[in-house]
Every structure is written in C-alpha cells, then in structure tokens.
Coordinates of C-alpha atoms and ligand atoms in Angstrom, one line a residue:
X1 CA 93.0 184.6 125.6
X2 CA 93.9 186.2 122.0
X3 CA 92.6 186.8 118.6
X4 CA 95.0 185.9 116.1
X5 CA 94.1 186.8 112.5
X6 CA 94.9 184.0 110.0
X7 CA 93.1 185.9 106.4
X8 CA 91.8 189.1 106.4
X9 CA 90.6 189.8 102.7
X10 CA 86.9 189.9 101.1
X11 CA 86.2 186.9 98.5
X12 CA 89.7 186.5 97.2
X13 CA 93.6 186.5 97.9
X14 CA 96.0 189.3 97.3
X15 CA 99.6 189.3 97.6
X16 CA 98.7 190.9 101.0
X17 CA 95.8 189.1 102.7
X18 CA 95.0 185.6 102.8
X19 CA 91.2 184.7 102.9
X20 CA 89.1 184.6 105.7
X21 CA 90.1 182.7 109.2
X22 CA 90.7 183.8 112.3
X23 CA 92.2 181.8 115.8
X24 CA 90.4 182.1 119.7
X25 CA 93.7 181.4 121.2
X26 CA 92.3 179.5 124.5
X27 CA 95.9 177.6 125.6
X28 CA 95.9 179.3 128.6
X29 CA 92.2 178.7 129.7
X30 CA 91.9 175.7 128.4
X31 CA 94.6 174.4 126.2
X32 CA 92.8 174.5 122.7
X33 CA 92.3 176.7 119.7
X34 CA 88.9 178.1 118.2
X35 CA 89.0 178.3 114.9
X36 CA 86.5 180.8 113.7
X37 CA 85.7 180.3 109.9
X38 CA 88.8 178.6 107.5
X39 CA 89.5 179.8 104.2
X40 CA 91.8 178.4 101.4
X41 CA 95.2 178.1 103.0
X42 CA 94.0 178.1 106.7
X43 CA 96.8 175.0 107.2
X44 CA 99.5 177.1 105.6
X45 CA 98.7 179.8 108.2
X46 CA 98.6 178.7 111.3
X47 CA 101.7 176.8 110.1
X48 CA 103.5 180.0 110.2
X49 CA 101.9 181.1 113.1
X50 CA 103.1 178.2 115.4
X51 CA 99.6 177.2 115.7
X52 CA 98.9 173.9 116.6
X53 CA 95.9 171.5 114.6
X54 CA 96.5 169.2 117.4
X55 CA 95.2 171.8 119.5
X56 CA 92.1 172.7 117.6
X57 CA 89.0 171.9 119.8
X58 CA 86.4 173.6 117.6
X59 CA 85.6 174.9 114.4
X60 CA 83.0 177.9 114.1
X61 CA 82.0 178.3 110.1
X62 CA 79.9 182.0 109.7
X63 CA 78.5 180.9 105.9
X64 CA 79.2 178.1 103.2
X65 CA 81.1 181.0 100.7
X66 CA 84.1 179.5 99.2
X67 CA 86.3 182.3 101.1
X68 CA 85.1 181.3 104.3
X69 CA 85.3 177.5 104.0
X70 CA 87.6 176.1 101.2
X71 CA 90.6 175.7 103.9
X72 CA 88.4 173.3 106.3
X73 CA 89.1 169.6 104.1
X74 CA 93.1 170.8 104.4
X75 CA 92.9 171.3 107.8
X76 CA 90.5 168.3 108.9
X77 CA 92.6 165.6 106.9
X78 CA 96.3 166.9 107.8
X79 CA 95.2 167.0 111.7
X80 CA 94.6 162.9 110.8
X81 CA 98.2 162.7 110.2
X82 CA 99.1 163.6 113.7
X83 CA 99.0 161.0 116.8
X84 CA 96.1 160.6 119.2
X85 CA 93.9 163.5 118.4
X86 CA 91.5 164.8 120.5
X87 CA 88.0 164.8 119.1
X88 CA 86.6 167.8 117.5
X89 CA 83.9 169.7 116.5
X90 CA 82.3 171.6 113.9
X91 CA 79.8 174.0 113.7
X92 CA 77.9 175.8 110.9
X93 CA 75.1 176.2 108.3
X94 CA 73.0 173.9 107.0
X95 CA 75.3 171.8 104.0
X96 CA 78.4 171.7 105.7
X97 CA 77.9 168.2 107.2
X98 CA 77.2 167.0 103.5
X99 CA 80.5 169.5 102.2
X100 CA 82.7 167.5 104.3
X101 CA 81.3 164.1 104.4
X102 CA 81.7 164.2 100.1
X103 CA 85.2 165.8 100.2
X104 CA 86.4 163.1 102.4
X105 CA 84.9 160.1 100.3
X106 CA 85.4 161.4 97.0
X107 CA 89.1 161.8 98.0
X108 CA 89.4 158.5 99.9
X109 CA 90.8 160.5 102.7
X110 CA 89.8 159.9 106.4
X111 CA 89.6 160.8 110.0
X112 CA 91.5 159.3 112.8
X113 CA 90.1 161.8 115.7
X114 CA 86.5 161.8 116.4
X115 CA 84.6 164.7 114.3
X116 CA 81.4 165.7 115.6
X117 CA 79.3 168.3 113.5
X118 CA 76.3 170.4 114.2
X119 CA 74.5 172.0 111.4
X120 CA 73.0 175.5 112.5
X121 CA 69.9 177.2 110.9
X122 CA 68.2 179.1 113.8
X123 CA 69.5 181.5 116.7
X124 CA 70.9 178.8 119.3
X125 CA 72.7 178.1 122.4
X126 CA 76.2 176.0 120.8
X127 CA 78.4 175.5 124.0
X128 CA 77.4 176.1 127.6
X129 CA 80.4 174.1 129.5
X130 CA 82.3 175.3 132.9
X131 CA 83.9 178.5 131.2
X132 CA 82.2 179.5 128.3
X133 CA 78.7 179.9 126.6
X134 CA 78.6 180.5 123.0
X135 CA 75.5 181.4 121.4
X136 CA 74.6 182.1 117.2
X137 CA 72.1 184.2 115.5
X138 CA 71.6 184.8 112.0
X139 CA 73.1 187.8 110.0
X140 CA 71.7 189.5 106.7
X141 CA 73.9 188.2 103.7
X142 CA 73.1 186.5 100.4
X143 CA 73.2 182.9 101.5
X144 CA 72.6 181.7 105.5
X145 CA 75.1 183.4 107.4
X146 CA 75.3 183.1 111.3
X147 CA 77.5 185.4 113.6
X148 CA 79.1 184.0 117.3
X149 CA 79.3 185.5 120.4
X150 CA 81.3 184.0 123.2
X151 CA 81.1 184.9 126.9
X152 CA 83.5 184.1 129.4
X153 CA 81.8 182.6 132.9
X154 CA 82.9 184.7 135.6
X155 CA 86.2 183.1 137.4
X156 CA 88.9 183.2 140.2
X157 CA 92.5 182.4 139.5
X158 CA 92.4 181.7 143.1
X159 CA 90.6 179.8 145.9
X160 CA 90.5 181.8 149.7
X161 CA 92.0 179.1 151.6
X162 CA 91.6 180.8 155.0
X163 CA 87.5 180.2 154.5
X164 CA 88.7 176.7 153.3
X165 CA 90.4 176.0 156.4
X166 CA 87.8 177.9 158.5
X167 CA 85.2 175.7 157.1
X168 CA 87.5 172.5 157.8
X169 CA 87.5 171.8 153.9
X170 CA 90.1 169.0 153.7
X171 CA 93.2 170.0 151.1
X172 CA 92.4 167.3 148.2
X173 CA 92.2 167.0 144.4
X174 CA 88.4 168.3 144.7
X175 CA 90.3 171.6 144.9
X176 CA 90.7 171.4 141.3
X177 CA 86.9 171.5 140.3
X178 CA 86.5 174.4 143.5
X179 CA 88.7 176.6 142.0
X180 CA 86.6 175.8 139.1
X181 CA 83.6 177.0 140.6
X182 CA 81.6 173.5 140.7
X183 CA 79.8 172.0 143.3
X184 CA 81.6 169.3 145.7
X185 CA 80.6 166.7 147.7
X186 CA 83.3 166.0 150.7
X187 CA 83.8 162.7 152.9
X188 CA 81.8 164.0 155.5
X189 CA 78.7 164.2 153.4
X190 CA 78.6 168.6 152.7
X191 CA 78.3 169.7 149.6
X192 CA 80.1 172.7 148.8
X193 CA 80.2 175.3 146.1
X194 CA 83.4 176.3 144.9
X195 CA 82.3 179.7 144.0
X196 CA 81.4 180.2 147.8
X197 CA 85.4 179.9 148.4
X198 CA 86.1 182.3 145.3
X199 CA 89.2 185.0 145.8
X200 CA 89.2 188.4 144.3
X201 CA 86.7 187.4 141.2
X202 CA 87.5 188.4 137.7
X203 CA 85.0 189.2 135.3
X204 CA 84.2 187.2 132.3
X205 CA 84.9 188.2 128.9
X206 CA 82.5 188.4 126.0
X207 CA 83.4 188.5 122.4
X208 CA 81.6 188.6 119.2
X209 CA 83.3 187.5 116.2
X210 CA 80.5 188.4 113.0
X211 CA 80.2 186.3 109.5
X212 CA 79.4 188.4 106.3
X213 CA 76.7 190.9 106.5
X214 CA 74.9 194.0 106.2
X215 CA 74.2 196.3 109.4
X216 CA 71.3 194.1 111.1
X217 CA 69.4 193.9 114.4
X218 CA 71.1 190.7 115.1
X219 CA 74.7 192.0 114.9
X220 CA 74.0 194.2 117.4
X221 CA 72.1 191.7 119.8
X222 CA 75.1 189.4 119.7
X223 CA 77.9 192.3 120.2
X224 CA 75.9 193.7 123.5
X225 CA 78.6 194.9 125.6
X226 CA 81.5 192.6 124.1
X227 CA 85.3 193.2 125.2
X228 CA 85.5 193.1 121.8
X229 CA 83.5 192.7 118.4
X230 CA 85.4 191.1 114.9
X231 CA 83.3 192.7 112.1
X232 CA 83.4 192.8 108.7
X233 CA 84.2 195.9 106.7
X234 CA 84.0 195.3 102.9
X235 CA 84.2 198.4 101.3
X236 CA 84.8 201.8 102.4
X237 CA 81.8 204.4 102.7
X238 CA 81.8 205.8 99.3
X239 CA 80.8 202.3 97.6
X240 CA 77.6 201.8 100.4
X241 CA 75.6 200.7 97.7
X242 CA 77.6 198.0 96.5
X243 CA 78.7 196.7 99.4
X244 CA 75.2 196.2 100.9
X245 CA 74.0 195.0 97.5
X246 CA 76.2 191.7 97.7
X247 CA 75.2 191.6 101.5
X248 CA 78.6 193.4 102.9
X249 CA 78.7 196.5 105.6
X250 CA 81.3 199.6 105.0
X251 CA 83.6 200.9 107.3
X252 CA 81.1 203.3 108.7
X253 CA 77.9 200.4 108.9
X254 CA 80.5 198.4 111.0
X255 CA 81.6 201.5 113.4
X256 CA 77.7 201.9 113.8
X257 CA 77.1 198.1 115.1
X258 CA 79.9 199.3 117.4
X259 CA 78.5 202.2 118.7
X260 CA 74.7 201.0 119.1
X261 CA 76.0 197.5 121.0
X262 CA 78.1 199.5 123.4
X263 CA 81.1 197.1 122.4
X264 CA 84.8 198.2 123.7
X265 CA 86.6 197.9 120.9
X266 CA 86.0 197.4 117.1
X267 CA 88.3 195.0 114.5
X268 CA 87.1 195.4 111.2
X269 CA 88.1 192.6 108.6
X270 CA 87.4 191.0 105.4
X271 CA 88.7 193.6 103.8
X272 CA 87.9 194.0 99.6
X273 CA 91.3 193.2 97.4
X274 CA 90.6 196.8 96.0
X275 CA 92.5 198.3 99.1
X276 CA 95.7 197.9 99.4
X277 CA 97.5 197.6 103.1
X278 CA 98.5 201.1 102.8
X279 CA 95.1 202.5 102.9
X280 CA 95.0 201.2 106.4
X281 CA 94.7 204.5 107.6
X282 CA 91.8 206.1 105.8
X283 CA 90.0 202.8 106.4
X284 CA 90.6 203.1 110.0
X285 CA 89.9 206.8 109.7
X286 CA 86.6 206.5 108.2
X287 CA 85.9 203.9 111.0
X288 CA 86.9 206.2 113.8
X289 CA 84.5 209.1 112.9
X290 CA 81.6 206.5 114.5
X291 CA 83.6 204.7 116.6
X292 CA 87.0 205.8 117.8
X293 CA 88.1 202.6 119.8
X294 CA 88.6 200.8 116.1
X295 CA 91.8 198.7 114.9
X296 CA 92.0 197.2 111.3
X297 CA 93.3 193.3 111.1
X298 CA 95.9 192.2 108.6
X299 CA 97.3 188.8 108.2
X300 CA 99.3 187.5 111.4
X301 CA 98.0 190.4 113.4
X302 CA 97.4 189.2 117.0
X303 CA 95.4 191.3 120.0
X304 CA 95.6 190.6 123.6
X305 CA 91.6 189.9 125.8
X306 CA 92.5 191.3 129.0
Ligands
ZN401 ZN1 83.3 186.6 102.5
ZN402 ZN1 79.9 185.7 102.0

C-alpha cells in the first residue's frame, strides 16, 4: 500500500505542480488503484508514473472545483480504449453523475467497462468489503466538499496450519477465503472462521486523504488516529485570512488537524502557485512547529503505508 502524488498545486498549474490527484496504490492487496480526486492532466500523469487505467477500481472526487475534477472525462474515455475493463466506480458530490453523463454525450464518446456512480451529500458509509471500509463526511469549503477516510480490516499474511491440521481442516481452495478471514462451511457440515486460524495478526491501516477546506470538526473526526492524513495547505500562515476566506487551511490550520486527531504523520498538499518548490522548507518549517511528523508532496512523490 502507497500514496503516490499525481498534482499537488492549489487552483492552477505551474511549471512545477500539476493540479490536484493523488493514487491509493492497492496492487499488492488487491490489484487496483484508488484514485483520489483527478485534475486536468490526471491521464498524462499516471502515464509517466507507470500507472495503470486498467487498474483503476475506484474513483474518490473531494468537490466539483475545476482543479479537482477536469482530468476525470480524459481518464474515463481513454480507459474505454483498453480491452476488457473491469467495472468501475465513482464517487462524489451531488452534480458529478450529470458532469459526466453530459461530457460523454455532448462528445459522442462512450464507455466499454461498466461505470457505476454514487453521488454523496451526507456523512456515509462508501465501501465496507473484506479489507477495507471507507467512510465520507463533509468539510467546510465554498461549494460541497467531502473528505475520505479509509481503514484497513485487520489481517494475517498467514493461516496457522498446525491448528488447521489439529482441527482436521482438509487442505482445499476454501483456504483462500480463510486466510481471508471469512467464514467456511467444510464437507463435513462445520463452519469455520478463518480468523479463528489467523497467524501472527497485523494491524489494519487507516488513512485519511481530506478535499479543500478550512480547519473543521469533521477533519478531525475522519483523521482519528490515521497512519497517515493527506491535507491541504493553501497558503502559508502569514495569508490566514485569505486562505480561510476562499475556504482553504494554512500550513499551521493543517499541522493543528494533525495534532488534535492524534494522526502519525502529516502530508500537506494543494499547495498555492505563489510558492515555488524551493520554499519547501519554510512551508515544512511552519508545519513542524504544530506538528513535527510533517512531509510536503510534490508531483511524482511517492510514500510507503507500513
Ligand atoms: Zn482546490
Ligand atoms: Zn476547491
């Protein structure tokens, strides 16, 4: 499990940082990308990243703001060019069903994957499948803005196969869905839970990845006690006002959400195209005064889950 950071910039391109769209890299657990919000050029992107649209399972949209959304009819018609896509589906506020459903008729483009999408406009439960539970809530920003956060279900890369054999549980494809954690049913009539037969367990990991906003109660509800939380940092301290006047946290607001949610580790993004990548370091600086454990993402920068 990675982040990989597709466009980092606030509102507009610079020479430095595309807009905003960032990758749950999930080909180890389950052999799919999350795409979290997709900004002009998305395509281009993970192009250069070696990231697959065949391997796009689903797309998370924070808010309907050009930056955040103008790469999504790129990316859903060129993954129609490929050969027997997998469905996919896509999340987000209110409008974006009718967004995408106009782009592709006024263009006479088309699909040749199944596209579900689920319009959001209330705190809900999105996915709840064997490994992950994803959950929204609504941010403070000038237009419905929704922020994710994604937990891991506890799991075991391994199955104790003494107990199995103990327990006289044939060796068989059910092993599979055990090792899953799900609930068997053998030839001789048992039913078994796979978690029961569990090795060493590993805990789950939990991740909050935050739309546009200023500091609110919410942010810090959905980044309780994340591995890590993906937050916005707009503008640097001295332009507070303006930043949370066009719905946007500074650098310090940010390091706060950090710090009251208890979160590991802080990645501030959606950065304004006044800051160049060599103020990096002050932004980081201002960051770390609240919260220490603070990294800031540029284009193509990747991070490890553990
Ligand atoms: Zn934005
Ligand atoms: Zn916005």
């Amino acid at each position: 499990m990675k982040l990989f950071f597709l466009g980092t910039s606030a509102g507009t391109i610079t020479s430095e940082r595309n807009v905003s769209a960032l990758v749950l890299d999930l080909i180890k657990e389950r052999n799919s990308l999350w795409l979290f919000d997709c900004g002009e050029a998305t395509q281009h992107q993970m192009l250069k990243s070696k990231l697959s649209l065949a391997r796009l399972e689903k797309i998370f949209i924070t808010h309907l703001h050009g930056d955040h959304l103008f790469g999504l009819p790129g990316v859903l018609t060129t993954r129609s060019l490929m050969q027997n896509m997998s469905p996919l589906t896509l999340y987000g506020p209110k409008g974006i069903k009718q967004f995408v459903e106009t782009v592709i008729s006024i263009s006479h483009s088309w699909l040749t994957y199944q596209l579900d999408i689920i319009e959001i406009d209330k705190p809900m439960e999105l996915v709840n499948d064997d490994q992950f539970i994803v959950n929204c809530d609504e941010l403070h920003h000038r237009v419905p803005c929704f922020g994710y956060r994604i937990v891991e279900k506890d799991r075991s890369p391994t199955l104790d196969v003494e107990k199995l054999k103990v327990h006289r549980v044939p060796i068989g494809p059910h092993y599979a869905a055990l090792k899953l954690g799900k609930k068997v049913t053998l030839d001789d009539g048992r039913e078994i839970d796979g978690k029961d037969y569990w090795g060493e367990v590993k805990k789950g990991r939990k991740l909050a990845i935050l739309g546009d906003t200023t500091p609110c109660d919410a942010a810090v509800k959905l980044a309780l006690d994340v591995d890590i939380l993906v937050h916005e940092a707009t503008q640097k301290h001295d332009l507070q006002y303006k930043a949370n006047d066009r719905g946007h946290s500074t650098t310090r607001q940010a390091a706060e959400i950090a710090r009251k949610s208890q979160a590991k580790k802080l990645i501030v993004t959606h950065i304004s195209p006044r800051y160049q990548l060599a103020d990096n370091q002050s932004i980081i600086d201002e960051c770390r005064q609240v919260f220490v454990n603070t990294e800031i993402a540029t284009d193509f920068f990747q991070i490890p889950i553990e």
